[in-house]
């Protein structure tokens, strides 16, 4: 298929311009009719990496767009304030200034910085004045099995610390047991605790068993008011995959067709190569259209992805690959 280009603004910050998804009453009849043809989804997903050929200037434009869509992330047990500050510095200057000047994008930044709940205040201070949001993972991340009142309070504290986006984890057993009312009530409570902060619902799809469960959980979380649905914590044995992404994206499309509200999508975990980012961008364009290629509706949850994109951009401009250590996170 011939190359496709997307326009890249000179300065892209994630500014929500869509009406927030207000949610709706839980429609169990709709939920129970949702199915997922696993074999068909897997066949379609298998064709995606070879369906688009994006080269030269077109590829560079798409990769710059991918940079603007990254939630630059550190979620390690040994995170320190120094590491978070370095990550924020990288988010503000994700690609070397010389390369960005050549690309005509001197003000390019990542979409956000994603950190643990207790690092929210550090990240907010480091990004002060940039307009870039901090996304805090809360609700007992990654397992989400701490007492419910503590998970809700964690959200409130993250918001109080200045986080504008909250990545919550759902209780997987609600999905595995088909207890959709419990999942809806939980998600609705999390959304209310977020207040004006946008909420991303992490489904931990690698632990949900089937694509049908993924599709139904996606729909229930959107009904409860999720602003984004997200694949994974990055801690599961299986994280973002193309079949899962296709399933979740089509649930987003169905919800938009039924309600008129756009919900965002965030694949996370295992997306580390520039070529993978291009596949996901093409998938979003094909299934949902250009509107979902903006930071308020699409994010990559990633850390090492940025380094590989920077290497590819340098190769595009110089014809040579640099060593990976030249593109460290901080």
XYZ file of C-alpha atoms in Angstrom:
330
model
C 0.000 0.000 0.000
C 1.343 3.437 -0.792
C 2.707 5.723 1.883
C 0.432 7.892 3.959
C 1.501 11.020 5.776
C 0.096 12.850 8.746
C 0.695 16.503 9.530
C 2.762 17.223 12.610
C 2.245 20.523 14.393
C 5.249 22.481 15.581
C 4.166 22.154 19.181
C 1.963 19.349 20.374
C 0.721 19.284 23.906
C -2.152 17.066 25.030
C -5.016 19.491 25.262
C -8.412 17.879 25.637
C -10.765 19.390 23.105
C -13.386 16.641 23.174
C -16.340 16.631 25.543
C -15.476 14.188 28.317
C -17.180 10.841 28.216
C -19.840 11.229 30.922
C -20.600 7.536 30.977
C -24.082 6.034 30.980
C -26.218 3.607 32.892
C -24.921 0.048 32.821
C -26.601 -1.681 29.875
C -26.226 -5.378 30.620
C -28.138 -6.376 27.497
C -25.542 -4.579 25.374
C -22.656 -6.048 27.367
C -23.935 -9.606 27.057
C -24.377 -9.353 23.300
C -20.726 -8.395 22.815
C -18.714 -11.187 21.227
C -15.191 -11.488 19.835
C -14.354 -13.727 16.886
C -10.877 -14.654 18.046
C -9.724 -16.400 14.876
C -10.888 -13.521 12.662
C -9.298 -10.927 14.954
C -6.004 -12.821 14.983
C -6.024 -13.165 11.179
C -6.631 -9.447 10.747
C -3.957 -8.574 13.323
C -1.413 -10.811 11.580
C -1.763 -8.780 8.373
C -1.195 -5.391 10.020
C 2.640 -5.170 10.015
C 2.780 -5.673 6.244
C -0.179 -3.575 5.143
C 1.503 -0.160 5.036
C 4.862 0.890 3.649
C 5.893 4.204 5.183
C 9.283 5.500 4.035
C 11.597 8.494 4.186
C 9.958 11.843 5.013
C 6.585 10.197 5.583
C 8.091 7.805 8.118
C 9.879 10.650 9.909
C 6.589 12.561 10.186
C 4.810 9.544 11.655
C 7.651 8.929 14.112
C 7.530 12.548 15.280
C 3.813 12.126 15.822
C 4.555 8.968 17.832
C 6.905 10.952 20.090
C 4.105 13.416 20.846
C 1.879 10.503 21.862
C 4.211 8.835 24.366
C 3.451 8.695 28.073
C 7.127 8.544 29.026
C 7.129 6.098 31.902
C 9.136 4.893 34.867
C 7.417 2.371 37.132
C 10.276 0.593 38.859
C 10.639 -0.386 42.477
C 13.921 1.505 42.641
C 12.564 4.806 41.283
C 14.092 7.859 42.936
C 13.344 11.565 42.738
C 16.496 11.975 40.656
C 15.364 9.386 38.122
C 11.943 11.006 37.813
C 13.510 14.442 37.301
C 15.758 13.060 34.556
C 12.757 11.417 32.907
C 10.892 14.734 32.961
C 13.885 16.460 31.379
C 13.845 13.853 28.615
C 10.090 14.348 28.141
C 10.636 18.089 27.651
C 13.505 17.461 25.211
C 12.776 13.975 23.803
C 15.024 14.261 20.747
C 18.301 16.134 20.423
C 17.805 19.837 19.603
C 19.942 19.557 16.458
C 17.694 16.836 15.044
C 14.506 18.684 15.955
C 15.760 21.849 14.285
C 16.423 19.912 11.088
C 12.954 18.382 11.297
C 11.387 21.796 11.848
C 9.928 20.752 15.215
C 11.995 22.538 17.868
C 9.208 22.419 20.469
C 8.271 18.734 20.182
C 7.602 17.049 23.538
C 6.187 13.741 24.674
C 2.508 13.546 25.559
C 2.943 13.125 29.319
C 5.100 11.617 32.034
C 3.773 8.552 33.853
C 5.029 7.728 37.362
C 4.033 5.992 40.545
C 1.524 7.712 42.797
C 4.126 8.865 45.329
C 6.310 10.429 42.626
C 3.494 12.634 41.314
C 4.539 15.784 43.168
C 8.167 15.441 42.038
C 7.098 15.089 38.396
C 4.630 17.974 38.621
C 7.343 20.283 39.934
C 9.786 19.155 37.244
C 7.264 19.863 34.472
C 5.990 23.153 35.872
C 5.334 25.717 33.150
C 5.457 23.222 30.268
C 1.761 22.405 30.025
C 2.649 18.701 30.019
C 0.469 16.571 32.302
C 1.634 14.031 34.845
C -0.112 10.665 34.765
C -0.046 8.864 38.118
C -0.670 5.134 38.428
C -2.914 4.642 41.434
C -5.392 2.183 42.999
C -2.826 -0.307 44.251
C -0.971 -0.596 40.957
C -0.220 -3.123 39.495
C -2.411 -5.784 41.146
C -5.173 -3.479 42.347
C -5.896 -5.656 45.372
C -5.440 -3.198 48.222
C -8.573 -2.300 50.235
C -11.054 -0.359 48.137
C -11.136 2.742 50.362
C -7.349 2.983 50.147
C -7.437 2.782 46.356
C -9.955 5.616 46.206
C -7.926 7.700 48.652
C -4.792 7.093 46.583
C -6.550 8.644 43.592
C -7.528 11.685 45.625
C -3.986 12.147 46.871
C -2.553 11.861 43.346
C -4.967 14.539 42.143
C -4.094 16.726 45.131
C -0.407 16.365 44.214
C -1.178 17.820 40.789
C -1.596 14.748 38.572
C -3.957 15.601 35.719
C -4.348 12.000 34.584
C -4.870 8.925 36.722
C -4.126 5.418 35.440
C -6.211 3.027 37.534
C -6.242 -0.771 37.557
C -9.470 -2.700 37.570
C -10.194 -5.752 39.715
C -9.647 -8.596 37.279
C -11.840 -11.065 39.147
C -14.921 -8.962 38.356
C -14.265 -9.675 34.663
C -13.335 -13.332 35.132
C -16.526 -13.913 37.129
C -18.691 -11.869 34.762
C -19.652 -9.528 37.599
C -20.219 -6.506 35.371
C -22.171 -4.551 37.965
C -19.216 -4.729 40.378
C -16.793 -3.618 37.667
C -19.088 -0.753 36.680
C -19.521 0.418 40.287
C -15.773 0.260 40.907
C -14.909 2.191 37.758
C -17.600 4.784 38.447
C -16.230 5.366 41.956
C -12.718 5.781 40.573
C -13.958 8.273 37.974
C -15.742 10.318 40.647
C -12.616 10.363 42.837
C -10.609 11.737 39.897
C -12.745 14.851 39.639
C -11.417 16.934 36.737
C -8.419 14.638 36.222
C -8.847 12.259 33.319
C -8.926 8.579 34.126
C -7.347 5.741 32.161
C -8.730 2.290 32.966
C -6.010 -0.388 32.838
C -7.646 -3.704 31.967
C -4.540 -5.916 32.412
C -5.712 -7.797 29.337
C -3.095 -10.534 29.706
C -4.992 -11.693 32.801
C -8.545 -11.550 31.418
C -8.537 -14.933 29.686
C -10.385 -14.225 26.417
C -10.838 -11.482 23.860
C -14.554 -11.535 24.617
C -13.742 -10.636 28.218
C -11.486 -7.845 26.925
C -14.282 -6.473 24.732
C -16.893 -6.590 27.501
C -14.579 -5.089 30.126
C -13.703 -2.281 27.701
C -17.372 -1.486 27.183
C -18.259 -1.567 30.887
C -15.396 0.777 31.791
C -16.507 3.224 29.103
C -20.088 3.042 30.364
C -18.754 3.981 33.809
C -17.019 7.078 32.436
C -13.459 6.059 31.552
C -11.676 8.722 29.475
C -9.191 6.132 28.153
C -8.975 2.379 28.169
C -5.467 0.937 28.480
C -4.189 -2.552 27.786
C -1.745 -3.347 30.533
C 0.257 -2.382 33.575
C 3.430 -3.562 31.847
C 3.891 -6.049 34.696
C 1.836 -8.919 33.267
C 3.445 -11.788 31.366
C 1.527 -10.665 28.237
C 1.019 -6.956 27.651
C -0.113 -4.993 24.568
C -0.746 -7.173 21.519
C -2.335 -6.402 18.173
C -5.327 -8.772 18.659
C -6.097 -7.182 22.027
C -5.659 -3.705 20.562
C -7.986 -4.463 17.669
C -10.595 -5.766 20.122
C -10.396 -2.687 22.350
C -10.330 -0.236 19.445
C -13.472 -1.735 17.972
C -15.166 -1.489 21.363
C -14.244 2.215 21.352
C -15.714 2.571 17.875
C -18.937 0.839 18.896
C -19.247 3.048 21.965
C -18.712 6.176 19.867
C -21.277 5.020 17.299
C -23.832 4.421 20.054
C -23.180 7.439 22.309
C -21.305 10.044 20.249
C -18.484 10.229 22.832
C -14.882 9.514 21.892
C -12.818 7.484 24.351
C -9.034 7.299 24.153
C -6.803 4.266 23.798
C -3.421 3.496 25.381
C -1.430 0.371 24.493
C 1.254 -0.230 27.115
C 3.962 -2.781 27.744
C 6.212 -4.383 25.144
C 6.123 -1.560 22.572
C 9.820 -0.759 22.289
C 10.586 -0.410 18.570
C 9.817 2.434 16.190
C 8.418 -0.013 13.616
C 5.897 -1.243 16.219
C 4.749 2.323 16.861
C 4.127 2.763 13.130
C 1.938 -0.350 13.091
C -0.161 0.955 15.978
C -0.541 4.368 14.350
C -1.665 2.741 11.100
C -4.132 0.576 13.026
C -5.647 3.616 14.732
C -5.900 5.486 11.433
C -7.546 2.526 9.702
C -10.023 1.656 12.446
C -10.854 5.026 14.040
C -9.536 7.740 11.733
C -7.165 10.680 12.062
C -8.961 12.171 15.063
C -7.607 9.337 17.214
C -4.027 10.249 16.290
C -4.020 13.190 18.715
C -2.639 13.105 22.284
C -6.031 13.569 23.912
C -7.222 10.272 22.380
C -4.135 8.103 21.930
C -1.011 7.424 23.979
C 1.784 4.892 24.036
C 2.748 3.699 27.495
C 6.476 3.290 26.959
C 10.024 4.044 28.040
C 12.531 2.433 25.657
C 10.391 3.238 22.595
C 11.578 6.845 22.589
C 15.224 5.873 22.300
C 14.607 3.725 19.239
C 12.536 6.444 17.572
C 15.345 8.940 18.166
C 17.823 6.548 16.542
C 15.551 6.144 13.521
C 15.155 9.901 13.149
C 18.920 10.364 13.314
C 19.350 7.715 10.630
C 16.776 9.498 8.478
C 18.713 12.760 8.702
C 22.303 11.500 8.644
C 22.179 8.083 6.991
C 23.883 6.476 9.985
C 22.658 4.742 13.125
C 23.992 5.970 16.441
C 24.738 3.733 19.403
C 21.791 3.075 21.658
C 23.614 4.399 24.734
C 23.540 7.875 23.162
C 19.778 7.981 23.658
C 19.409 7.137 27.312
C 16.367 8.271 29.250
C 18.382 10.450 31.585
